[in-house]
């Protein structure tokens, strides 16, 4: 279980990441509203399903970026909601229930899986791009 200090750190990381993700999507004018009101937040957010047809490579690329950021925004909002609603269980792996490594939470605060099960999921889905680039760059250091 996270200490109160760690939870505060995670909250700060999530809010910062949320702002960066909104910037990346292009919602520069989106104001950060009361995050403790997730219903209001979600209604602003429009996720484009991945099976939408695309007309050109360029559009597809734009779409992938938006979709990836959109997915991340969704994960961040979800993490904040979990943090506020059920702080005692935040930071536990959704698969094994063990505490997620703190070093991992500091890099990917919205994750719901420990390092081991994130790797298992990657292997199961076979999605090479499911690996978070932030971890990859960190591992390369
Ligand atoms: Zn696990």
Coordinates of N, CA, C and O and ligand atoms in Angstrom, one line a residue:
X1 N 0.8 -1.2 0.0 CA 0.0 0.0 0.0 C 0.9 1.2 0.0 O 1.9 1.3 0.6
X2 N 0.4 2.2 -0.7 CA 1.2 3.5 -0.8 C 1.1 4.3 0.5 O 0.1 4.3 1.1
X3 N 2.2 5.0 0.7 CA 2.1 6.0 1.9 C 1.3 7.2 1.4 O 1.1 7.4 0.2
X4 N 0.9 8.0 2.3 CA 0.2 9.2 2.0 C 1.1 10.1 1.1 O 0.6 10.7 0.1
X5 N 2.4 10.1 1.4 CA 3.3 10.9 0.6 C 3.4 10.4 -0.8 O 3.4 11.2 -1.8
X6 N 3.4 9.1 -1.0 CA 3.5 8.5 -2.3 C 2.2 8.8 -3.1 O 2.2 9.1 -4.3
X7 N 1.0 8.7 -2.4 CA -0.2 9.0 -3.1 C -0.2 10.4 -3.6 O -0.7 10.7 -4.7
X8 N 0.3 11.3 -2.8 CA 0.3 12.8 -3.2 C 1.2 12.9 -4.4 O 0.9 13.6 -5.3
X9 N 2.3 12.2 -4.4 CA 3.2 12.2 -5.5 C 2.5 11.7 -6.8 O 2.6 12.3 -7.9
X10 N 1.8 10.6 -6.7 CA 1.1 10.0 -7.8 C 0.1 10.9 -8.3 O -0.1 11.1 -9.5
X11 N -0.6 11.6 -7.4 CA -1.7 12.5 -7.8 C -1.1 13.6 -8.6 O -1.6 14.0 -9.7
X12 N 0.1 14.2 -8.1 CA 0.7 15.3 -8.8 C 1.2 14.8 -10.2 O 1.0 15.5 -11.2
X13 N 1.8 13.6 -10.3 CA 2.2 13.1 -11.6 C 1.1 12.9 -12.5 O 1.2 13.2 -13.7
X14 N 0.0 12.4 -12.0 CA -1.2 12.1 -12.9 C -1.7 13.4 -13.5 O -2.1 13.5 -14.7
X15 N -1.8 14.4 -12.6 CA -2.4 15.7 -13.1 C -1.5 16.4 -14.1 O -1.9 16.9 -15.1
X16 N -0.2 16.3 -13.8 CA 0.8 16.9 -14.8 C 0.7 16.1 -16.1 O 0.7 16.7 -17.2
X17 N 0.6 14.8 -16.0 CA 0.6 14.0 -17.2 C -0.7 14.2 -18.0 O -0.7 14.3 -19.2
X18 N -1.7 14.5 -17.3 CA -3.0 14.7 -17.9 C -3.0 16.0 -18.7 O -3.5 16.1 -19.8
X19 N -2.4 17.1 -18.1 CA -2.2 18.3 -18.8 C -1.4 18.2 -20.1 O -1.7 18.7 -21.1
X20 N -0.3 17.4 -19.9 CA 0.6 17.2 -21.1 C -0.1 16.4 -22.2 O 0.0 16.7 -23.4
X21 N -0.9 15.5 -21.8 CA -1.7 14.7 -22.8 C -2.7 15.5 -23.5 O -2.9 15.5 -24.7
X22 N -3.4 16.4 -22.7 CA -4.4 17.3 -23.3 C -3.7 18.2 -24.3 O -4.3 18.4 -25.4
X23 N -2.6 18.7 -24.0 CA -1.8 19.5 -24.9 C -1.5 18.8 -26.2 O -1.6 19.3 -27.3
X24 N -1.0 17.5 -26.0 CA -0.6 16.7 -27.2 C -1.8 16.5 -28.1 O -1.7 16.4 -29.3
X25 N -3.0 16.3 -27.5 CA -4.2 16.0 -28.3 C -4.6 17.3 -29.0 O -5.2 17.3 -30.0
X26 N -4.3 18.5 -28.4 CA -4.6 19.7 -29.0 C -5.7 20.4 -28.3 O -6.3 21.4 -28.8
X27 N -6.1 19.9 -27.2 CA -7.1 20.6 -26.4 C -6.5 21.7 -25.5 O -6.5 21.6 -24.3
X28 N -5.9 22.6 -26.2 CA -5.1 23.6 -25.5 C -6.0 24.5 -24.6 O -5.6 25.1 -23.6
X29 N -7.2 24.6 -25.1 CA -8.2 25.5 -24.3 C -9.0 24.7 -23.3 O -9.8 25.3 -22.6
X30 N -8.7 23.4 -23.2 CA -9.4 22.6 -22.2 C -9.0 23.0 -20.8 O -7.8 22.9 -20.5
X31 N -9.9 23.4 -20.0 CA -9.5 23.8 -18.7 C -9.5 22.5 -17.8 O -10.3 21.7 -17.9
X32 N -8.6 22.5 -16.9 CA -8.5 21.5 -15.9 C -9.6 21.8 -14.9 O -9.4 22.7 -14.1
X33 N -10.7 21.1 -15.0 CA -11.8 21.3 -14.0 C -11.6 20.5 -12.8 O -10.5 19.8 -12.6
X34 N -12.5 20.5 -12.0 CA -12.4 19.8 -10.7 C -12.3 18.3 -11.0 O -13.2 17.6 -11.5
X35 N -11.1 17.8 -10.8 CA -10.9 16.3 -11.1 C -11.6 15.4 -10.2 O -11.7 14.2 -10.5
X36 N -12.2 15.9 -9.1 CA -12.9 15.0 -8.3 C -14.4 14.9 -8.8 O -15.2 14.3 -8.1
X37 N -14.6 15.4 -10.0 CA -15.9 15.2 -10.6 C -15.7 14.5 -11.9 O -15.8 15.1 -13.0
X38 N -15.4 13.2 -11.9 CA -15.0 12.4 -13.1 C -16.2 12.4 -14.1 O -15.9 12.3 -15.3
X39 N -17.4 12.5 -13.7 CA -18.5 12.4 -14.7 C -18.4 13.6 -15.6 O -18.6 13.5 -16.8
X40 N -18.2 14.8 -15.1 CA -18.0 16.0 -15.9 C -16.8 15.9 -16.8 O -16.9 16.3 -17.9
X41 N -15.8 15.3 -16.3 CA -14.6 15.2 -17.1 C -14.8 14.2 -18.3 O -14.4 14.5 -19.4
X42 N -15.4 13.1 -18.0 CA -15.6 12.1 -19.1 C -16.5 12.6 -20.2 O -16.3 12.3 -21.4
X43 N -17.4 13.5 -19.9 CA -18.3 14.0 -20.9 C -17.6 14.9 -21.9 O -18.1 15.0 -23.0
X44 N -16.5 15.4 -21.5 CA -15.7 16.3 -22.4 C -14.9 15.4 -23.4 O -14.3 16.0 -24.4
X45 N -14.7 14.2 -23.1 CA -13.7 13.4 -23.7 C -14.3 12.5 -24.7 O -15.3 11.8 -24.4
X46 N -13.8 12.6 -25.9 CA -14.4 11.8 -27.0 C -13.4 10.8 -27.5 O -12.4 11.2 -28.1
X47 N -13.6 9.6 -27.3 CA -12.6 8.6 -27.8 C -13.1 8.0 -29.1 O -14.3 7.7 -29.3
X48 N -12.1 8.0 -30.1 CA -12.5 7.4 -31.4 C -12.1 6.0 -31.4 O -11.0 5.6 -31.2
X49 N -13.1 5.1 -31.7 CA -12.8 3.7 -31.7 C -11.8 3.4 -32.7 O -11.7 4.0 -33.8
X50 N -11.0 2.4 -32.5 CA -9.8 2.1 -33.3 C -10.2 1.5 -34.6 O -9.4 1.4 -35.5
X51 N -11.5 1.1 -34.8 CA -11.8 0.4 -36.0 C -12.4 1.4 -37.1 O -13.0 1.0 -38.1
X52 N -12.3 2.7 -36.8 CA -12.8 3.7 -37.8 C -12.0 3.6 -39.0 O -10.7 3.5 -38.9
X53 N -12.6 3.6 -40.2 CA -11.8 3.6 -41.4 C -11.1 4.9 -41.6 O -11.5 6.0 -41.2
X54 N -9.9 4.8 -42.2 CA -9.1 6.0 -42.5 C -8.9 6.1 -44.0 O -8.8 5.1 -44.7
X55 N -8.8 7.3 -44.4 CA -8.7 7.5 -45.9 C -7.3 7.5 -46.5 O -7.1 7.3 -47.6
X56 N -6.3 7.8 -45.6 CA -5.0 7.9 -46.1 C -4.0 7.6 -45.0 O -4.3 7.6 -43.9
X57 N -2.8 7.3 -45.4 CA -1.7 7.0 -44.5 C -1.6 8.2 -43.5 O -1.4 8.0 -42.3
X58 N -1.6 9.4 -44.0 CA -1.3 10.5 -43.2 C -2.4 10.7 -42.1 O -2.2 10.9 -41.0
X59 N -3.6 10.5 -42.6 CA -4.8 10.6 -41.7 C -4.7 9.5 -40.6 O -5.0 9.7 -39.5
X60 N -4.3 8.3 -41.1 CA -4.2 7.2 -40.2 C -3.1 7.5 -39.1 O -3.3 7.1 -38.0
X61 N -2.0 8.1 -39.5 CA -1.0 8.4 -38.6 C -1.5 9.4 -37.5 O -1.3 9.2 -36.3
X62 N -2.2 10.4 -38.0 CA -2.8 11.4 -37.1 C -3.7 10.7 -36.1 O -3.7 11.0 -34.9
X63 N -4.5 9.8 -36.7 CA -5.5 9.1 -35.9 C -4.8 8.3 -34.8 O -5.2 8.3 -33.7
X64 N -3.7 7.6 -35.2 CA -3.1 6.7 -34.3 C -2.5 7.5 -33.1 O -2.6 7.1 -31.9
X65 N -2.0 8.7 -33.4 CA -1.4 9.5 -32.4 C -2.5 10.0 -31.4 O -2.4 9.9 -30.2
X66 N -3.6 10.5 -32.0 CA -4.7 10.9 -31.2 C -5.3 9.8 -30.4 O -5.6 9.9 -29.2
X67 N -5.4 8.6 -31.0 CA -6.0 7.5 -30.4 C -5.1 7.0 -29.2 O -5.6 6.7 -28.1
X68 N -3.8 7.0 -29.4 CA -2.9 6.6 -28.4 C -3.0 7.6 -27.2 O -3.1 7.2 -26.0
X69 N -2.9 8.9 -27.5 CA -3.0 9.9 -26.5 C -4.4 9.8 -25.8 O -4.5 10.0 -24.6
X70 N -5.4 9.6 -26.6 CA -6.8 9.5 -26.1 C -6.9 8.3 -25.1 O -7.5 8.4 -24.0
X71 N -6.3 7.2 -25.5 CA -6.2 6.1 -24.6 C -5.5 6.3 -23.3 O -5.9 5.9 -22.2
X72 N -4.4 7.1 -23.4 CA -3.7 7.5 -22.2 C -4.5 8.4 -21.3 O -4.5 8.2 -20.1
X73 N -5.2 9.3 -21.9 CA -6.0 10.3 -21.1 C -7.0 9.5 -20.4 O -7.3 9.8 -19.2
X74 N -7.6 8.5 -21.1 CA -8.6 7.7 -20.4 C -8.1 7.0 -19.2 O -8.6 7.0 -18.1
X75 N -6.9 6.4 -19.4 CA -6.2 5.7 -18.3 C -5.8 6.6 -17.2 O -5.9 6.2 -16.0
X76 N -5.4 7.8 -17.5 CA -5.1 8.8 -16.4 C -6.3 9.2 -15.6 O -6.3 9.2 -14.4
X77 N -7.4 9.5 -16.3 CA -8.6 9.8 -15.6 C -9.1 8.7 -14.7 O -9.5 8.9 -13.6
X78 N -9.0 7.5 -15.3 CA -9.4 6.3 -14.5 C -8.5 6.2 -13.3 O -9.0 5.8 -12.2
X79 N -7.2 6.4 -13.4 CA -6.3 6.3 -12.3 C -6.6 7.3 -11.2 O -6.6 7.0 -10.0
X80 N -6.9 8.5 -11.6 CA -7.3 9.6 -10.7 C -8.5 9.2 -9.9 O -8.6 9.4 -8.7
X81 N -9.5 8.6 -10.6 CA -10.7 8.2 -10.0 C -10.4 7.1 -9.0 O -11.0 7.1 -7.9
X82 N -9.6 6.1 -9.4 CA -9.2 5.1 -8.4 C -8.5 5.6 -7.2 O -8.7 5.2 -6.1
X83 N -7.7 6.6 -7.5 CA -6.9 7.2 -6.4 C -7.8 7.9 -5.4 O -7.6 7.8 -4.2
X84 N -8.8 8.6 -5.9 CA -9.7 9.3 -5.0 C -10.7 8.4 -4.4 O -11.1 8.5 -3.2
X85 N -11.2 7.4 -5.2 CA -12.3 6.6 -4.7 C -11.8 5.5 -3.7 O -12.5 5.1 -2.8
X86 N -10.7 5.0 -4.0 CA -10.2 3.8 -3.3 C -8.7 3.9 -3.1 O -7.9 3.0 -3.5
X87 N -8.3 4.9 -2.3 CA -6.8 5.1 -2.2 C -6.0 4.0 -1.6 O -4.9 3.8 -2.0
X88 N -6.7 3.2 -0.8 CA -5.9 2.1 -0.1 C -5.6 1.0 -1.1 O -4.6 0.2 -0.9
X89 N -6.4 0.9 -2.2 CA -6.1 -0.2 -3.2 C -5.3 0.3 -4.4 O -5.0 -0.4 -5.3
X90 N -5.1 1.6 -4.4 CA -4.3 2.2 -5.5 C -2.9 1.6 -5.6 O -2.3 1.5 -4.5
X91 N -2.4 1.3 -6.8 CA -1.0 0.9 -6.9 C -0.9 -0.6 -6.7 O 0.2 -1.2 -6.6
X92 N -2.1 -1.3 -6.7 CA -2.0 -2.8 -6.7 C -2.2 -3.3 -8.1 O -3.0 -2.8 -8.9
X93 N -1.5 -4.4 -8.4 CA -1.6 -5.0 -9.8 C -3.0 -5.6 -9.9 O -3.5 -6.3 -9.1
X94 N -3.7 -5.3 -11.1 CA -5.0 -5.8 -11.4 C -5.0 -7.3 -11.5 O -6.1 -8.0 -11.5
X95 N -3.9 -7.9 -11.8 CA -3.8 -9.4 -12.0 C -3.5 -10.1 -10.8 O -4.1 -11.2 -10.5
X96 N -2.4 -9.7 -10.1 CA -1.9 -10.5 -9.0 C -2.2 -9.9 -7.6 O -2.0 -10.5 -6.6
X97 N -2.6 -8.6 -7.6 CA -2.9 -7.9 -6.4 C -1.8 -7.5 -5.5 O -1.9 -6.9 -4.5
X98 N -0.6 -7.7 -6.1 CA 0.6 -7.3 -5.3 C 0.8 -5.8 -5.6 O 0.4 -5.2 -6.6
X99 N 1.6 -5.2 -4.7 CA 1.9 -3.8 -4.9 C 2.7 -3.6 -6.2 O 3.7 -4.3 -6.4
X100 N 2.3 -2.6 -7.0 CA 3.1 -2.3 -8.2 C 4.4 -1.6 -7.8 O 4.4 -0.8 -6.8
X101 N 5.5 -2.0 -8.4 CA 6.8 -1.4 -8.0 C 6.7 0.1 -8.0 O 6.2 0.7 -9.0
X102 N 7.2 0.8 -7.0 CA 7.1 2.2 -6.9 C 7.8 2.9 -8.0 O 7.4 3.9 -8.6
X103 N 9.0 2.3 -8.4 CA 9.8 2.9 -9.5 C 8.9 2.9 -10.8 O 9.0 3.8 -11.6
X104 N 8.1 1.9 -10.9 CA 7.2 1.8 -12.1 C 6.1 2.8 -12.0 O 5.8 3.5 -13.0
X105 N 5.5 3.0 -10.9 CA 4.4 4.0 -10.7 C 4.9 5.4 -11.0 O 4.2 6.2 -11.5
X106 N 6.2 5.6 -10.6 CA 6.7 7.0 -10.8 C 6.8 7.3 -12.3 O 6.8 8.4 -12.7
X107 N 7.0 6.2 -13.1 CA 7.2 6.4 -14.6 C 5.8 6.4 -15.3 O 5.5 7.2 -16.1
X108 N 5.0 5.4 -14.8 CA 3.7 5.2 -15.4 C 2.6 5.2 -14.3 O 2.1 4.1 -14.0
X109 N 2.3 6.4 -13.8 CA 1.4 6.4 -12.6 C 0.0 5.8 -12.9 O -0.7 5.4 -12.0
X110 N -0.4 5.8 -14.2 CA -1.7 5.3 -14.5 C -1.8 3.8 -14.7 O -2.8 3.2 -14.9
X111 N -0.7 3.1 -14.6 CA -0.7 1.7 -14.8 C -1.5 0.9 -13.8 O -1.6 1.3 -12.7
X112 N -2.1 -0.2 -14.3 CA -2.8 -1.1 -13.3 C -2.1 -2.4 -13.2 O -2.7 -3.3 -12.6
X113 N -0.9 -2.5 -13.8 CA -0.3 -3.8 -13.7 C 1.2 -3.7 -13.2 O 1.8 -2.7 -13.5
X114 N 1.6 -4.7 -12.5 CA 3.0 -4.7 -12.1 C 3.9 -5.0 -13.3 O 3.4 -5.4 -14.4
X115 N 5.2 -4.8 -13.2 CA 6.1 -5.0 -14.4 C 5.9 -6.4 -15.0 O 5.9 -6.5 -16.2
X116 N 5.9 -7.4 -14.1 CA 5.8 -8.7 -14.6 C 4.5 -8.9 -15.5 O 4.6 -9.5 -16.6
X117 N 3.4 -8.5 -15.0 CA 2.1 -8.7 -15.7 C 1.9 -7.8 -16.9 O 1.2 -8.1 -17.8
X118 N 2.6 -6.6 -16.9 CA 2.6 -5.8 -18.1 C 3.3 -6.5 -19.2 O 2.9 -6.5 -20.3
X119 N 4.4 -7.2 -18.8 CA 5.1 -8.0 -19.8 C 4.3 -9.1 -20.3 O 4.2 -9.4 -21.5
X120 N 3.6 -9.8 -19.4 CA 2.7 -10.9 -19.8 C 1.7 -10.5 -20.8 O 1.4 -11.1 -21.8
X121 N 1.1 -9.3 -20.4 CA 0.0 -8.8 -21.3 C 0.5 -8.5 -22.7 O -0.1 -8.7 -23.7
X122 N 1.7 -7.9 -22.7 CA 2.4 -7.6 -24.0 C 2.5 -8.8 -24.8 O 2.2 -8.8 -26.0
X123 N 3.0 -9.9 -24.2 CA 3.2 -11.2 -24.9 C 1.8 -11.7 -25.4 O 1.7 -12.3 -26.5
X124 N 0.8 -11.6 -24.5 CA -0.5 -12.2 -24.8 C -1.1 -11.5 -26.0 O -1.7 -12.1 -26.9
X125 N -1.0 -10.2 -26.0 CA -1.7 -9.4 -27.1 C -0.8 -9.4 -28.3 O -1.3 -9.0 -29.4
X126 N 0.5 -9.6 -28.2 CA 1.4 -9.6 -29.3 C 1.6 -8.2 -29.8 O 2.1 -8.0 -30.9
X127 N 1.2 -7.2 -29.1 CA 1.3 -5.8 -29.5 C 2.6 -5.2 -29.1 O 2.8 -4.9 -27.9
X128 N 3.5 -5.1 -30.0 CA 4.8 -4.6 -29.7 C 4.7 -3.2 -29.2 O 5.5 -2.7 -28.3
X129 N 3.8 -2.4 -29.8 CA 3.7 -1.0 -29.4 C 2.9 -0.8 -28.1 O 2.6 0.3 -27.7
X130 N 2.5 -1.9 -27.5 CA 1.8 -1.8 -26.2 C 2.7 -1.4 -25.1 O 2.3 -0.9 -24.1
X131 N 4.0 -1.7 -25.3 CA 5.0 -1.3 -24.4 C 5.1 0.2 -24.3 O 5.1 0.9 -25.3
X132 N 5.2 0.7 -23.1 CA 5.2 2.1 -22.9 C 6.6 2.7 -23.3 O 7.6 2.2 -22.7
X133 N 6.7 3.6 -24.2 CA 8.0 4.2 -24.6 C 8.7 4.8 -23.5 O 10.0 4.9 -23.5
X134 N 8.0 5.3 -22.5 CA 8.7 5.9 -21.4 C 9.6 4.9 -20.6 O 10.7 5.2 -20.2
X135 N 9.1 3.7 -20.5 CA 9.9 2.6 -19.9 C 11.0 2.2 -20.7 O 12.1 1.9 -20.3
X136 N 10.8 2.1 -22.1 CA 11.8 1.7 -23.0 C 13.0 2.7 -22.9 O 14.2 2.3 -22.8
X137 N 12.7 4.0 -22.9 CA 13.8 5.0 -22.9 C 14.5 4.9 -21.6 O 15.7 5.2 -21.4
X138 N 13.7 4.6 -20.5 CA 14.3 4.5 -19.2 C 15.3 3.3 -19.1 O 16.4 3.4 -18.5
X139 N 14.9 2.2 -19.7 CA 15.7 1.0 -19.7 C 17.0 1.2 -20.4 O 18.0 0.6 -20.2
X140 N 16.9 2.1 -21.4 CA 18.1 2.3 -22.3 C 19.1 3.2 -21.6 O 20.2 3.4 -22.1
X141 N 18.8 3.8 -20.5 CA 19.7 4.7 -19.8 C 20.9 4.0 -19.2 O 20.8 2.9 -18.8
Ligands
LIG1 ZN1 1.0 -8.5 -11.2

